[in-house]
PDB file of C-alpha atoms in Angstrom:
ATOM      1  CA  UNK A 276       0.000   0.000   0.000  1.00  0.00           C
ATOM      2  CA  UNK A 277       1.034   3.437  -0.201  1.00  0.00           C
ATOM      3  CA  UNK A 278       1.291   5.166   2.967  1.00  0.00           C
ATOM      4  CA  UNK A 279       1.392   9.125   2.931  1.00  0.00           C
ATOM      5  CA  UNK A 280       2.539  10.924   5.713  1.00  0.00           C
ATOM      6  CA  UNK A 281       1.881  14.658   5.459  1.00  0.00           C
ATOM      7  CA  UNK A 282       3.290  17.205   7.734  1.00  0.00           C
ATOM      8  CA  UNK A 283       0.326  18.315   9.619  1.00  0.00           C
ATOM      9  CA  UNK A 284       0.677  22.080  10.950  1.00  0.00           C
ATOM     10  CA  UNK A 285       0.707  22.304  14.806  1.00  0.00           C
ATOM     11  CA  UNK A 286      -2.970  22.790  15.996  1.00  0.00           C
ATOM     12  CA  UNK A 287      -4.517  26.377  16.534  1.00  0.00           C
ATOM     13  CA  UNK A 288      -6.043  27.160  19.934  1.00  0.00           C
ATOM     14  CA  UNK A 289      -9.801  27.710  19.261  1.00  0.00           C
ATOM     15  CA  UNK A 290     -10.641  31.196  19.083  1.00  0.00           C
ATOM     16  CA  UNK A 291     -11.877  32.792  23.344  1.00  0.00           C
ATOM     17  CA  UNK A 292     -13.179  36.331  21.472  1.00  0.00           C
ATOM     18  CA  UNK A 293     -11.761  39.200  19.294  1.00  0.00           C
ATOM     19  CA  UNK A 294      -8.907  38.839  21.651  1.00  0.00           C
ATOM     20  CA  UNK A 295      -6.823  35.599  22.090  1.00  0.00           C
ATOM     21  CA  UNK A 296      -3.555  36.120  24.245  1.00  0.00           C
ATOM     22  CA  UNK A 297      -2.424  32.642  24.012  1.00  0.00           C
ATOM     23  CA  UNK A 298       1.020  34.153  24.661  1.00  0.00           C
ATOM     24  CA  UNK A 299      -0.445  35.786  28.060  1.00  0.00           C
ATOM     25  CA  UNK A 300       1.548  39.244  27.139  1.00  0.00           C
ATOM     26  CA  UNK A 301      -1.539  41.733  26.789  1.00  0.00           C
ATOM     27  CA  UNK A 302      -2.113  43.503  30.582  1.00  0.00           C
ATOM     28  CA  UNK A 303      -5.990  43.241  31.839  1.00  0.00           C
ATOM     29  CA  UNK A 304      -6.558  46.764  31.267  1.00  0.00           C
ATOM     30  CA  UNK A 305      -4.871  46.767  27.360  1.00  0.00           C
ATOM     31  CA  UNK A 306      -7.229  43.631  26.847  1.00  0.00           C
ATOM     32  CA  UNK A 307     -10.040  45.506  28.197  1.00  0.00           C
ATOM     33  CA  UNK A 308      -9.536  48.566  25.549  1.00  0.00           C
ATOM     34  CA  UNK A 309      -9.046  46.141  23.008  1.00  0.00           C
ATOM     35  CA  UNK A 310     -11.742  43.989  23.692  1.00  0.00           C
ATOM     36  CA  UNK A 311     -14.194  47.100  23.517  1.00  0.00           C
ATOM     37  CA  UNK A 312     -12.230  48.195  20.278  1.00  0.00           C
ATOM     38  CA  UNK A 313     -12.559  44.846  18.419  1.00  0.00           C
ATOM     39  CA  UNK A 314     -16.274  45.393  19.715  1.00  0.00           C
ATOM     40  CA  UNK A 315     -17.251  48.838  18.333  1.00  0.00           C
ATOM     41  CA  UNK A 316     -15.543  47.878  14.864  1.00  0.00           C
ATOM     42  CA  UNK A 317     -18.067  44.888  14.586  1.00  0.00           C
ATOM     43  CA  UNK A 318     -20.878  46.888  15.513  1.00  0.00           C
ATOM     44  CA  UNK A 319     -19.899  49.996  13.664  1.00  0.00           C
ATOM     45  CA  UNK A 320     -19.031  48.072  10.038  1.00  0.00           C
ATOM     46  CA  UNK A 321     -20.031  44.332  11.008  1.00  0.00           C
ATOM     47  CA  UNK A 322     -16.158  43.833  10.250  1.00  0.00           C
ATOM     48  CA  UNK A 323     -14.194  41.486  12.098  1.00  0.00           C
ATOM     49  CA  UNK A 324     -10.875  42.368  13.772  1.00  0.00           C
ATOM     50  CA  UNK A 325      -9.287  39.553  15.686  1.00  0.00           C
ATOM     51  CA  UNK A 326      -5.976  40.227  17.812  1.00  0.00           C
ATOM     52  CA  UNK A 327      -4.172  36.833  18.455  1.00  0.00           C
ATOM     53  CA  UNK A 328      -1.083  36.375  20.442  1.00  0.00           C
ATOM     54  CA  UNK A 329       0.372  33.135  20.033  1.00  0.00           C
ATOM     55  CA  UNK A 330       4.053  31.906  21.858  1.00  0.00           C
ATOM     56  CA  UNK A 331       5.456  30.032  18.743  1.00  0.00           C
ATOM     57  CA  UNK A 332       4.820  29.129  15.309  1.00  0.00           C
ATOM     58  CA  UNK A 333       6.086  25.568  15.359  1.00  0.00           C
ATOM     59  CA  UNK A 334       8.232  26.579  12.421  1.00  0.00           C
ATOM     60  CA  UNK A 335       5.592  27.527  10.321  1.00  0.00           C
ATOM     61  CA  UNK A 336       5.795  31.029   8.253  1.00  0.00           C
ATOM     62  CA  UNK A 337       3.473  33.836   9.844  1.00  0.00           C
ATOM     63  CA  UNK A 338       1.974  34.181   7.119  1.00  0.00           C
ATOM     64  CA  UNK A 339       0.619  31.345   6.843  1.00  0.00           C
ATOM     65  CA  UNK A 340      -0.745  30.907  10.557  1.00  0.00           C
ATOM     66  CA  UNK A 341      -2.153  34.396  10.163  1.00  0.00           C
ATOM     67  CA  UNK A 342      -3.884  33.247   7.335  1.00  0.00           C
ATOM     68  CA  UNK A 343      -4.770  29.694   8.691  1.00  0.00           C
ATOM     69  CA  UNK A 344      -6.840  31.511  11.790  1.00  0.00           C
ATOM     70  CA  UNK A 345      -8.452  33.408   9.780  1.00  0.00           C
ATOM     71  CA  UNK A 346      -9.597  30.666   7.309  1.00  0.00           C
ATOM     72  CA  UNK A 347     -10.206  28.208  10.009  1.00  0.00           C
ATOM     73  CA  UNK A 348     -11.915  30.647  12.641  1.00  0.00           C
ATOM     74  CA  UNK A 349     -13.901  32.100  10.245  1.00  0.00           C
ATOM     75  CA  UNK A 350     -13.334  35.558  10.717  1.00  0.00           C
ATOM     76  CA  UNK A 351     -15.514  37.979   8.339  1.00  0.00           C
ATOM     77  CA  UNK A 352     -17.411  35.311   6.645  1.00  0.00           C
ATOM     78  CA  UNK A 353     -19.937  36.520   8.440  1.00  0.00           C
ATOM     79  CA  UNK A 354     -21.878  38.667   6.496  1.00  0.00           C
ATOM     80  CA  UNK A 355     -23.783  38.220   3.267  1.00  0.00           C
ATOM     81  CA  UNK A 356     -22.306  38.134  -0.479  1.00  0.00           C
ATOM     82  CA  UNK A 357     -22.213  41.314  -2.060  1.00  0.00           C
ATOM     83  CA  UNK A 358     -22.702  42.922   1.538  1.00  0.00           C
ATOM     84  CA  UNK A 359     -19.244  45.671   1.952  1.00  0.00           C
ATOM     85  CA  UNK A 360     -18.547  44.347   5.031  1.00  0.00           C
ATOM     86  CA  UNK A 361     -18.372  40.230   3.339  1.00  0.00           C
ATOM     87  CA  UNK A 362     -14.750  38.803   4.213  1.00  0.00           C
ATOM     88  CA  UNK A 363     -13.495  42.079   5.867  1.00  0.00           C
ATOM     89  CA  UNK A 364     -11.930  40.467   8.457  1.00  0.00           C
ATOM     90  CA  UNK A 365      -8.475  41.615  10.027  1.00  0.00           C
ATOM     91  CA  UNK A 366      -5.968  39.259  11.972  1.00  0.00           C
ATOM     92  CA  UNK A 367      -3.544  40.713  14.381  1.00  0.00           C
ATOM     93  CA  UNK A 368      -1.256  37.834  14.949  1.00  0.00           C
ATOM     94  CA  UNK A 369       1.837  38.854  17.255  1.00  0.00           C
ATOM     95  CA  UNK A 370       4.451  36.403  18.102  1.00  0.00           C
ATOM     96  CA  UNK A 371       6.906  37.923  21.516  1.00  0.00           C
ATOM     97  CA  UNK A 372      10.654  36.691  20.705  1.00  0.00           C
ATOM     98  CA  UNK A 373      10.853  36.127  24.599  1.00  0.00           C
ATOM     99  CA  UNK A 374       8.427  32.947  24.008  1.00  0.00           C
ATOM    100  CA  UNK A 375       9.423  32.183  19.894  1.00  0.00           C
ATOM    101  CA  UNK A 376      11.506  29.349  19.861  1.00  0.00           C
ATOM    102  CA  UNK A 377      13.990  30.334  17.216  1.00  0.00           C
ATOM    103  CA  UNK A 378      14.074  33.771  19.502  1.00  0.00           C
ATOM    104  CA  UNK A 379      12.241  35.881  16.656  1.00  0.00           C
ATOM    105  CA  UNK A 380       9.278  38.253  17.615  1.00  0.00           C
ATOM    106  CA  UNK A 381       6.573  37.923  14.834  1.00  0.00           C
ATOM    107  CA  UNK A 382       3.861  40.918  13.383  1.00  0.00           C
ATOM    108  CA  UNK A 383       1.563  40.453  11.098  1.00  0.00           C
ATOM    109  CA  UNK A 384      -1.423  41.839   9.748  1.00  0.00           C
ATOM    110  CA  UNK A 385      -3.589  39.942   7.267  1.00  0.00           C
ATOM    111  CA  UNK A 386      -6.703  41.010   5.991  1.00  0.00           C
ATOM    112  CA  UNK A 387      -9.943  39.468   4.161  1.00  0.00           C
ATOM    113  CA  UNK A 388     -10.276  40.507   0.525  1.00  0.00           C
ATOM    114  CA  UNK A 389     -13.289  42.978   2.025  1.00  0.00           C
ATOM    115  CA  UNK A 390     -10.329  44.638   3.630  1.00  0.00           C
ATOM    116  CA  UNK A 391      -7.453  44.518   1.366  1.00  0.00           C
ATOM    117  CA  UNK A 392      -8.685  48.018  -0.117  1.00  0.00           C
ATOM    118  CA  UNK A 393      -8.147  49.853   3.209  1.00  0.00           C
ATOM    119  CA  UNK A 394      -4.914  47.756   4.609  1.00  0.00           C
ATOM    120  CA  UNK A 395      -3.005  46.595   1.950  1.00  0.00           C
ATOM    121  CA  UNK A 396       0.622  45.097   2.480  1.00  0.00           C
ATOM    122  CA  UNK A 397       2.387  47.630   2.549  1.00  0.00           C
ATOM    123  CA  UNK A 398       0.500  49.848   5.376  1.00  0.00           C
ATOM    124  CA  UNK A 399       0.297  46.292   7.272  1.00  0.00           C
ATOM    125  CA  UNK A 400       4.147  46.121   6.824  1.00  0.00           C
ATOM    126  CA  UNK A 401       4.335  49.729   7.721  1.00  0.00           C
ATOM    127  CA  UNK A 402       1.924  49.325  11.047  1.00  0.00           C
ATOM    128  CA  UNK A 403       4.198  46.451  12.146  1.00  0.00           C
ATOM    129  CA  UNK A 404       7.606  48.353  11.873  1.00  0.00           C
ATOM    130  CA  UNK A 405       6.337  51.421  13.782  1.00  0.00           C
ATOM    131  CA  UNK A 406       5.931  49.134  16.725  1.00  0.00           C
ATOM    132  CA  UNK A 407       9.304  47.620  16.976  1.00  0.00           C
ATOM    133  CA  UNK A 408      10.534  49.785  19.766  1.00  0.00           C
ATOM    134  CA  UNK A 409       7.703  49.044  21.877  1.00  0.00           C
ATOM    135  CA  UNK A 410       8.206  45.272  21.119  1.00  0.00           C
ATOM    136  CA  UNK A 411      11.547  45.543  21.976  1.00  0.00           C
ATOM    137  CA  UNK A 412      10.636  47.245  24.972  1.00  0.00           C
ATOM    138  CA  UNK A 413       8.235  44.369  25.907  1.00  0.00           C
ATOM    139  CA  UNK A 414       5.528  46.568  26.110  1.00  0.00           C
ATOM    140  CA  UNK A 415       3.031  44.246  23.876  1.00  0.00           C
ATOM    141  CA  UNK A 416      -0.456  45.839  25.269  1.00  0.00           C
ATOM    142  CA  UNK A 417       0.748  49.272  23.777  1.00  0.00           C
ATOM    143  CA  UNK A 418       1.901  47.730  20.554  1.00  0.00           C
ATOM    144  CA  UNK A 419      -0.753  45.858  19.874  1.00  0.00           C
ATOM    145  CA  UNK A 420      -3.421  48.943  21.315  1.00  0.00           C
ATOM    146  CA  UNK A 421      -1.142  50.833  18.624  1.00  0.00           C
ATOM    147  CA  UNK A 422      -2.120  48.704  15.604  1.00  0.00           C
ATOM    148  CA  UNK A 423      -5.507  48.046  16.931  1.00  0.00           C
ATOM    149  CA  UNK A 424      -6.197  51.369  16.783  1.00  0.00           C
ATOM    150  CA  UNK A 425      -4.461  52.010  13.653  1.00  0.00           C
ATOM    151  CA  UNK A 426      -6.911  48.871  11.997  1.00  0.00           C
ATOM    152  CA  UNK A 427      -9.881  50.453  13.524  1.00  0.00           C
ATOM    153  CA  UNK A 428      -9.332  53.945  12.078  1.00  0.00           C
ATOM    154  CA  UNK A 429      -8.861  52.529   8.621  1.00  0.00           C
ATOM    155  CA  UNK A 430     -12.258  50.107   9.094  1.00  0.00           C
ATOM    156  CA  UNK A 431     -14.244  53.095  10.267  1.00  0.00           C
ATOM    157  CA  UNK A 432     -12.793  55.945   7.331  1.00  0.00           C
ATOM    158  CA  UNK A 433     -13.510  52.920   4.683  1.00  0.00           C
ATOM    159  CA  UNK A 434     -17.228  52.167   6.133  1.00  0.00           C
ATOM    160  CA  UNK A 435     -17.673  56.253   6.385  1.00  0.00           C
ATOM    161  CA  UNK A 436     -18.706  55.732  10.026  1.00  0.00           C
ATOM    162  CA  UNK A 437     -17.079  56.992  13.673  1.00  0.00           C
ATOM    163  CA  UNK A 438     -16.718  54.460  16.056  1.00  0.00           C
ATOM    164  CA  UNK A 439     -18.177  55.765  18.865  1.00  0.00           C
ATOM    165  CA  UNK A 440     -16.041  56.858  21.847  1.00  0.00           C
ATOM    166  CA  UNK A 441     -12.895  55.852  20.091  1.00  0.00           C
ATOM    167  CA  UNK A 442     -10.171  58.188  20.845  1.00  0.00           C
ATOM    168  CA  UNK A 443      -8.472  59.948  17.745  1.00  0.00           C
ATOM    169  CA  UNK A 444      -5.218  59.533  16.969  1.00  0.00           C
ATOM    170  CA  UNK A 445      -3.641  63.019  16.944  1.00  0.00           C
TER     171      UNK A 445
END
């Protein structure tokens, strides 16, 4: 017989909310902001923005895991075909160096093809690399709150609405 053996990818954790801290870096009070935040942007554009934490990739590229939670946890498949808010779904995957095992932090931002018109690569690369002091600082709640925010303000100007009480980046 012919026996195939494929490389299965480690498992992902199943999804606890908008915000998963499986790497336990993001302090109560940072959750708490961004739990509201991920919140508001669902109930503002019916968008989905997930924040995930995760210790280690088990190898794999972040791209790829980014892309596999959002596939596999369904995030912005949600709404209906044709509606603007269909597959606009954001992942916030962050990976702290202090828990990696090949001692490499991770950021990455990948989007739904709803939102690929308001974050595209580049701004997702861009978001990531403004936050590498604070990474490097160890502050992950203010990084993350950083790009959260930054995700948020891009959902809301692309859906023409506020999101209520969110405070404005000056």
């Amino acid at each position: 017989g012919c026996s195939r053996v494929a490389a299965q990818p480690p498992a992902l954790p199943a999804p606890v909310g908008y915000v998963n801290d499986f790497a336990g870096v993001i302090p109560a009070d940072a959750k708490a902001r961004l739990d509201d935040l991920t919140r508001r942007v669902n109930a503002a554009t019916r968008g989905e923005m997930v924040i995930v934490t995760l210790p280690d990739l088990g190898g794999r590229p972040v791209e790829e895991t980014a892309l596999r939670i959002g596939r596999e946890w369904k995030i912005g498949a949600n709404a209906q075909i044709g509606d603007q808010a269909r597959n606009a779904g954001v992942v916030i995957l962050v990976v702290p160096k202090e828990s990696a095992s090949d001692g490499r932090g991770r950021c990455r931002i990948e989007t739904g093809q709803g939102a690929e018109g308001f974050i595209t690569d580049a701004t997702s690369g861009a978001l990531c690399r403004e936050v590498i002091p604070q990474f490097q600082a160890r502050d992950y709640g203010g990084a993350i709150e950083y790009l959260a925010v930054s995700v948020a303000d891009r959902y809301a100007a692309s859906f023409g609405v506020t999101l209520d009480g969110q405070p404005r980046e000056v």
